[in-house]
CSV table of C-alpha atoms in Angstrom, one decimal:
chain,number,residue,atom,x,y,z
A,10,MET,CA,16.3,7.8,30.4
A,11,ILE,CA,19.6,9.3,29.2
A,12,THR,CA,19.7,12.3,26.9
A,13,THR,CA,23.0,13.5,25.3
A,14,ASN,CA,23.8,16.8,23.6
A,15,GLN,CA,20.3,18.2,23.9
A,16,PRO,CA,19.3,21.8,23.0
A,17,THR,CA,16.2,23.5,24.2
A,18,ALA,CA,13.2,23.5,21.8
A,19,VAL,CA,10.0,25.6,22.3
A,20,ASN,CA,6.8,24.7,20.6
A,21,LYS,CA,8.5,23.2,17.6
A,22,THR,CA,7.2,20.7,15.0
A,23,GLY,CA,8.6,17.2,15.2
A,24,LEU,CA,8.6,14.0,13.1
A,25,VAL,CA,8.6,10.8,15.2
A,26,LEU,CA,9.6,7.7,13.3
A,27,GLU,CA,9.0,4.2,14.6
A,28,GLY,CA,11.4,1.4,13.5
A,29,GLY,CA,10.5,-2.0,12.1
A,30,ALA,CA,13.5,-2.8,9.8
A,31,MET,CA,12.3,-3.1,6.2
A,32,ARG,CA,8.8,-1.9,7.3
A,33,GLY,CA,10.6,1.5,7.5
A,34,LEU,CA,10.3,1.8,3.7
A,35,PHE,CA,6.7,2.9,4.5
A,36,SER,CA,8.1,5.8,6.5
A,37,ALA,CA,10.6,6.5,3.7
A,38,GLY,CA,7.7,7.1,1.3
A,39,ILE,CA,6.1,9.6,3.7
A,40,ILE,CA,9.4,11.4,4.2
A,41,ASP,CA,10.0,11.7,0.5
A,42,VAL,CA,6.6,13.2,-0.1
A,43,MET,CA,7.2,15.7,2.7
A,44,MET,CA,10.5,16.7,1.2
A,45,GLU,CA,9.0,17.1,-2.3
A,46,HIS,CA,6.4,19.5,-0.8
A,47,GLN,CA,9.0,21.4,1.2
A,48,LEU,CA,7.5,20.4,4.5
A,49,TRP,CA,10.4,20.5,6.9
A,50,PRO,CA,9.9,19.7,10.6
A,51,ASP,CA,12.1,21.5,13.2
A,52,GLY,CA,13.3,18.1,14.4
A,53,VAL,CA,13.3,14.4,13.6
A,54,ILE,CA,13.6,11.5,16.0
A,55,GLY,CA,14.0,8.0,14.7
A,56,VAL,CA,14.2,4.6,16.3
A,57,SER,CA,16.0,1.7,14.5
A,58,ALA,CA,15.0,1.9,10.8
A,59,GLY,CA,13.4,5.3,11.7
A,60,ALA,CA,16.9,6.6,12.4
A,61,ALA,CA,18.6,4.8,9.5
A,62,PHE,CA,16.1,6.1,7.0
A,63,GLY,CA,15.0,9.3,8.7
A,64,CYS,CA,18.5,10.9,8.6
A,65,ASN,CA,18.0,11.3,4.9
A,66,MET,CA,15.5,14.1,5.7
A,67,LYS,CA,18.2,16.2,7.4
A,68,SER,CA,20.5,15.6,4.4
A,69,ARG,CA,17.6,16.4,2.1
A,70,GLN,CA,18.1,13.3,-0.1
A,71,ALA,CA,14.7,12.4,-1.3
A,72,GLY,CA,14.6,9.0,-3.1
A,73,ARG,CA,17.9,7.7,-1.6
A,74,VAL,CA,16.4,5.2,0.8
A,75,ILE,CA,14.3,3.2,-1.7
A,76,ARG,CA,17.1,3.5,-4.3
A,77,TYR,CA,19.8,1.8,-2.2
A,78,ASN,CA,17.5,-0.7,-0.6
A,79,LYS,CA,16.4,-2.0,-4.0
A,80,ARG,CA,20.0,-1.8,-5.4
A,81,PHE,CA,21.4,-4.0,-2.6
A,82,ALA,CA,18.4,-6.2,-2.0
A,83,HIS,CA,20.3,-9.3,-3.1
A,84,ASP,CA,23.8,-8.3,-1.8
A,85,TRP,CA,24.8,-10.6,1.1
A,86,ARG,CA,26.8,-7.8,2.6
A,87,TYR,CA,23.7,-5.7,3.1
A,88,CYS,CA,21.4,-8.2,4.7
A,89,SER,CA,21.7,-12.0,4.9
A,90,LEU,CA,22.3,-15.0,7.1
A,91,ARG,CA,25.8,-15.1,5.6
A,92,SER,CA,26.4,-11.6,6.9
A,93,LEU,CA,25.2,-12.7,10.4
A,94,LEU,CA,27.5,-15.7,10.4
A,95,LYS,CA,30.5,-13.8,9.0
A,96,THR,CA,30.2,-10.4,10.8
A,97,GLY,CA,27.8,-10.9,13.7
A,98,ASP,CA,25.3,-8.6,12.1
A,99,ILE,CA,22.4,-9.7,9.8
A,100,PHE,CA,22.4,-6.1,8.4
A,101,GLY,CA,26.2,-5.8,7.8
A,102,GLY,CA,27.4,-3.1,10.2
A,103,ASP,CA,30.4,-1.9,8.3
A,104,PHE,CA,28.8,-2.3,4.9
A,105,CYS,CA,25.5,-0.6,5.7
A,106,TYR,CA,26.7,2.3,7.9
A,107,HIS,CA,30.1,3.1,6.5
A,108,ASP,CA,30.9,1.6,3.0
A,109,LEU,CA,27.5,2.3,1.5
A,110,PRO,CA,27.1,5.9,2.7
A,111,LEU,CA,30.7,6.8,2.0
A,112,HIS,CA,31.2,5.2,-1.4
A,113,LEU,CA,28.3,3.2,-2.9
A,114,ASP,CA,25.4,5.6,-2.5
A,115,PRO,CA,26.9,8.7,-0.9
A,116,PHE,CA,25.2,10.3,2.1
A,117,ASP,CA,25.4,14.1,1.9
A,118,ALA,CA,27.3,14.8,5.1
A,119,LYS,CA,27.7,18.5,4.3
A,120,ALA,CA,24.0,19.1,3.7
A,121,PHE,CA,23.2,17.1,6.9
A,122,ALA,CA,25.6,19.4,9.0
A,123,ASP,CA,24.4,22.6,7.3
A,124,ASN,CA,20.7,21.9,8.0
A,125,ASP,CA,19.4,23.5,11.2
A,126,MET,CA,17.0,20.6,11.7
A,127,ASP,CA,17.6,18.6,14.8
A,128,PHE,CA,18.1,14.9,14.4
A,129,TYR,CA,17.9,12.3,17.2
A,130,ALA,CA,18.6,8.6,17.2
A,131,VAL,CA,17.2,6.4,20.0
A,132,CYS,CA,19.2,3.5,21.4
A,133,THR,CA,18.9,1.2,24.4
A,134,ASP,CA,21.8,1.1,26.9
A,135,VAL,CA,22.5,-2.6,27.4
A,136,ASP,CA,23.8,-2.1,31.0
A,137,THR,CA,20.9,-0.1,32.3
A,138,GLY,CA,18.1,-1.1,30.0
A,139,GLU,CA,17.2,2.6,29.6
A,140,ALA,CA,16.6,4.6,26.4
A,141,VAL,CA,19.4,6.9,25.2
A,142,TYR,CA,18.4,9.9,23.1
A,143,LYS,CA,21.3,11.1,21.0
A,144,ARG,CA,21.3,14.4,19.1
A,145,LEU,CA,23.4,14.0,16.0
A,146,PRO,CA,24.4,17.4,14.4
A,147,GLU,CA,27.1,16.0,12.1
A,148,ALA,CA,27.2,12.9,9.9
A,149,ASN,CA,30.7,11.6,10.9
A,150,TYR,CA,31.8,8.1,11.8
A,151,GLU,CA,30.4,8.3,15.3
A,152,CYS,CA,27.1,9.5,14.1
A,153,MET,CA,26.8,6.5,11.8
A,154,GLU,CA,27.7,4.2,14.8
A,155,TRP,CA,24.8,5.7,16.8
A,156,ILE,CA,22.4,5.1,14.0
A,157,ARG,CA,23.9,1.6,13.6
A,158,ALA,CA,23.3,1.0,17.4
A,159,SER,CA,19.8,2.2,17.1
A,160,ALA,CA,19.0,-0.4,14.5
A,161,SER,CA,21.0,-3.3,16.0
A,162,MET,CA,18.4,-5.9,16.8
A,163,PRO,CA,19.3,-8.1,19.8
A,164,VAL,CA,20.6,-11.6,18.8
A,165,ALA,CA,20.7,-10.5,15.1
A,166,ALA,CA,23.4,-7.9,15.7
A,167,LYS,CA,26.5,-7.3,17.9
A,168,ILE,CA,26.4,-4.9,20.8
A,169,VAL,CA,27.7,-1.5,19.6
A,170,ASN,CA,30.3,0.1,21.9
A,171,ILE,CA,30.6,3.9,21.6
A,172,LYS,CA,33.1,5.4,24.0
A,173,GLY,CA,32.5,2.6,26.5
A,174,GLN,CA,28.7,2.8,26.3
A,175,ARG,CA,27.1,-0.5,25.2
A,176,LEU,CA,24.1,0.0,22.9
A,177,LEU,CA,21.5,-1.9,21.0
A,178,ASP,CA,18.1,-1.4,19.3
A,179,GLY,CA,16.3,1.7,20.6
A,180,GLY,CA,12.9,0.0,20.1
A,181,ILE,CA,13.6,-2.1,23.2
A,182,ALA,CA,13.3,0.8,25.6
A,183,ASP,CA,11.3,3.4,23.6
A,184,SER,CA,9.7,2.3,20.4
A,185,ILE,CA,7.7,5.4,19.6
A,186,PRO,CA,9.4,8.4,21.4
A,187,LEU,CA,6.5,10.9,21.2
A,188,ARG,CA,6.5,11.6,24.9
A,189,TYR,CA,10.2,12.3,24.9
A,190,PHE,CA,10.0,14.7,22.0
A,191,GLN,CA,7.2,16.6,23.7
A,192,SER,CA,9.3,16.8,26.9
A,193,ILE,CA,12.0,18.8,25.1
A,194,GLY,CA,9.6,21.2,23.4
A,195,TYR,CA,8.2,19.5,20.3
A,196,GLN,CA,4.6,20.1,20.9
A,197,ARG,CA,3.2,19.6,17.4
A,198,ASN,CA,4.2,16.2,16.0
A,199,ILE,CA,3.7,13.9,13.1
A,200,VAL,CA,4.0,10.3,14.3
A,201,VAL,CA,4.7,7.6,11.7
A,202,LEU,CA,3.9,4.0,12.6
A,203,THR,CA,4.9,1.0,10.6
A,204,GLN,CA,2.1,-1.2,11.9
A,205,PRO,CA,-1.7,-0.6,11.4
A,206,ARG,CA,-3.5,1.5,14.0
A,207,ASP,CA,-5.2,-1.5,15.6
A,208,PHE,CA,-2.0,-3.5,16.0
A,209,VAL,CA,-1.5,-4.9,19.5
A,210,LYS,CA,2.1,-6.1,20.4
A,211,LYS,CA,2.5,-9.5,22.0
A,212,PRO,CA,5.4,-10.9,24.0
A,213,GLY,CA,8.3,-11.3,21.6
A,214,GLU,CA,9.0,-14.8,20.2
A,215,MET,CA,12.7,-14.1,20.4
A,216,ASN,CA,12.6,-13.4,24.1
A,217,PRO,CA,13.8,-16.8,25.3
A,218,LEU,CA,16.8,-16.5,23.0
A,219,ILE,CA,17.5,-12.9,24.1
A,220,ASN,CA,17.2,-14.0,27.7
A,221,LEU,CA,19.8,-16.7,27.1
A,222,MET,CA,22.3,-14.8,24.9
A,223,LEU,CA,22.1,-11.5,26.8
A,224,ARG,CA,21.8,-13.0,30.3
A,225,LYS,CA,24.9,-11.0,31.4
A,226,TYR,CA,22.7,-7.8,31.0
A,227,PRO,CA,19.7,-8.4,33.3
A,228,ASN,CA,18.4,-4.8,32.9
A,229,PHE,CA,18.3,-5.1,29.1
A,230,VAL,CA,16.6,-8.5,29.4
A,231,ALA,CA,14.0,-7.1,31.7
A,232,ALA,CA,13.3,-4.2,29.2
A,233,SER,CA,13.1,-6.7,26.4
A,234,ASN,CA,10.6,-8.9,28.2
A,235,ARG,CA,8.5,-5.8,29.0
A,236,ARG,CA,8.7,-4.4,25.5
A,237,HIS,CA,5.2,-5.4,24.5
A,238,VAL,CA,3.7,-3.6,27.6
A,239,MET,CA,5.7,-0.5,26.9
A,240,TYR,CA,4.8,-0.5,23.2
A,241,ASN,CA,1.0,-0.8,23.8
A,242,GLU,CA,1.1,1.9,26.5
A,243,GLU,CA,2.8,4.2,24.0
A,244,LEU,CA,0.1,3.5,21.4
A,245,ASP,CA,-2.5,4.5,24.0
A,246,PHE,CA,-0.6,7.7,24.7
A,247,ILE,CA,-0.4,8.5,21.0
A,248,ARG,CA,-4.1,8.1,20.6
A,249,GLN,CA,-4.7,10.4,23.5
A,250,GLN,CA,-2.4,13.0,22.0
A,251,GLU,CA,-4.0,12.7,18.6
A,252,SER,CA,-7.4,13.5,20.0
A,253,LYS,CA,-6.0,16.8,21.4
A,254,GLY,CA,-5.2,18.0,17.8
A,255,GLN,CA,-1.5,18.6,18.2
A,256,THR,CA,-0.5,15.2,16.9
A,257,ILE,CA,-1.0,13.6,13.5
A,258,VAL,CA,-0.6,9.8,13.1
A,259,LEU,CA,0.3,8.2,9.8
A,260,ALA,CA,0.0,4.4,9.7
A,261,PRO,CA,-0.5,1.6,7.2
A,262,GLU,CA,-4.2,0.8,6.5
A,263,GLU,CA,-3.3,-2.9,6.9
A,264,LYS,CA,-0.3,-5.1,7.5
A,265,LEU,CA,2.5,-4.1,5.2
A,266,PRO,CA,3.7,-6.6,2.5
A,267,VAL,CA,7.2,-6.7,4.1
A,268,ASN,CA,8.4,-7.6,7.6
A,269,HIS,CA,11.8,-7.1,9.2
A,270,ILE,CA,13.6,-8.7,6.3
A,271,CYS,CA,12.9,-8.5,2.6
A,272,HIS,CA,15.0,-9.2,-0.5
A,273,ASP,CA,12.3,-8.5,-3.1
A,274,PRO,CA,12.6,-5.1,-4.8
A,275,LYS,CA,9.0,-5.2,-5.9
A,276,LEU,CA,7.7,-5.6,-2.4
A,277,MET,CA,10.1,-2.9,-1.2
A,278,GLN,CA,8.7,-0.5,-3.9
A,279,GLN,CA,5.1,-1.5,-3.0
A,280,THR,CA,5.7,-0.7,0.7
A,281,TYR,CA,7.3,2.6,-0.2
A,282,GLU,CA,4.4,3.5,-2.4
A,283,LEU,CA,2.0,2.8,0.4
A,284,GLY,CA,3.8,5.3,2.5
A,285,ARG,CA,3.7,7.9,-0.3
A,286,LYS,CA,0.0,7.4,-0.7
A,287,GLN,CA,-0.6,7.8,3.0
A,288,ALA,CA,1.3,11.1,3.0
A,289,GLU,CA,-0.4,12.4,-0.1
A,290,ASP,CA,-3.9,11.5,1.4
A,291,ARG,CA,-3.0,13.4,4.6
A,292,LEU,CA,-1.0,16.2,2.9
A,293,GLU,CA,-3.5,19.0,3.9
A,294,ASP,CA,-3.5,17.8,7.6
A,295,ILE,CA,0.3,17.8,7.6
A,296,LYS,CA,0.4,21.3,6.2
A,297,ARG,CA,-2.1,22.6,8.7
A,298,LEU,CA,-0.1,21.1,11.6
A,299,MET,CA,3.2,22.5,10.4
A,300,GLN,CA,1.9,26.0,9.5
């Protein structure tokens, strides 16, 4: 485990966001309802899509995630096999993390920096196979590269190099970082899952290809092969914490209508609305935990 730029937190309220690529639109619905009701956690930690979408809470831009996803649903630069073949990233790295937030649907970097809320992105160090927890106080180029790294799925994206550190998808090493957030003082947490509560992760179908294409990085390969074990252990831990009353878990009632990839704006909206409904149904529980 590697932590960078970490402040000390004491008994703070955290929001923990699982990844899942386009399943993260469920989380976006929850985040927007919380913002609309002025329910602000002290810190947010996101993995993969949880980081890419969760950063909009620190910049206080409700509605932005669903808006740009629907707008660019059919744009090859945003997500496509053409993008993978042309750029090495199925979700276009430069387009998604630089062109879009700078010019096409501007990300409010000033609001992000001015907000005291802590924001963390989780990545996996390709050389060590360990999780890296990066606190991101400013929305500059490097910040967007950390978020890009967090969401860079092995095989479907290039390794992201930040100051000599090689990084990929945070979900490989720590898919639901509740234990980490507790360890730095966030004792009351809302955990947002993008799979139903009874989901059990199985060994990844892409593991043979990951083993082949990333064979130069044996520690990363080992972490990838063990990911299902780590994930299911984290679910058990989350259930234990929920029973103690200091953790709220928000999850889909059933399998979401989208998976990692989706080009249908209607299905995107449906997934987002399911997240909104979950947050509205649990609104009083969220308020009690945060107050």
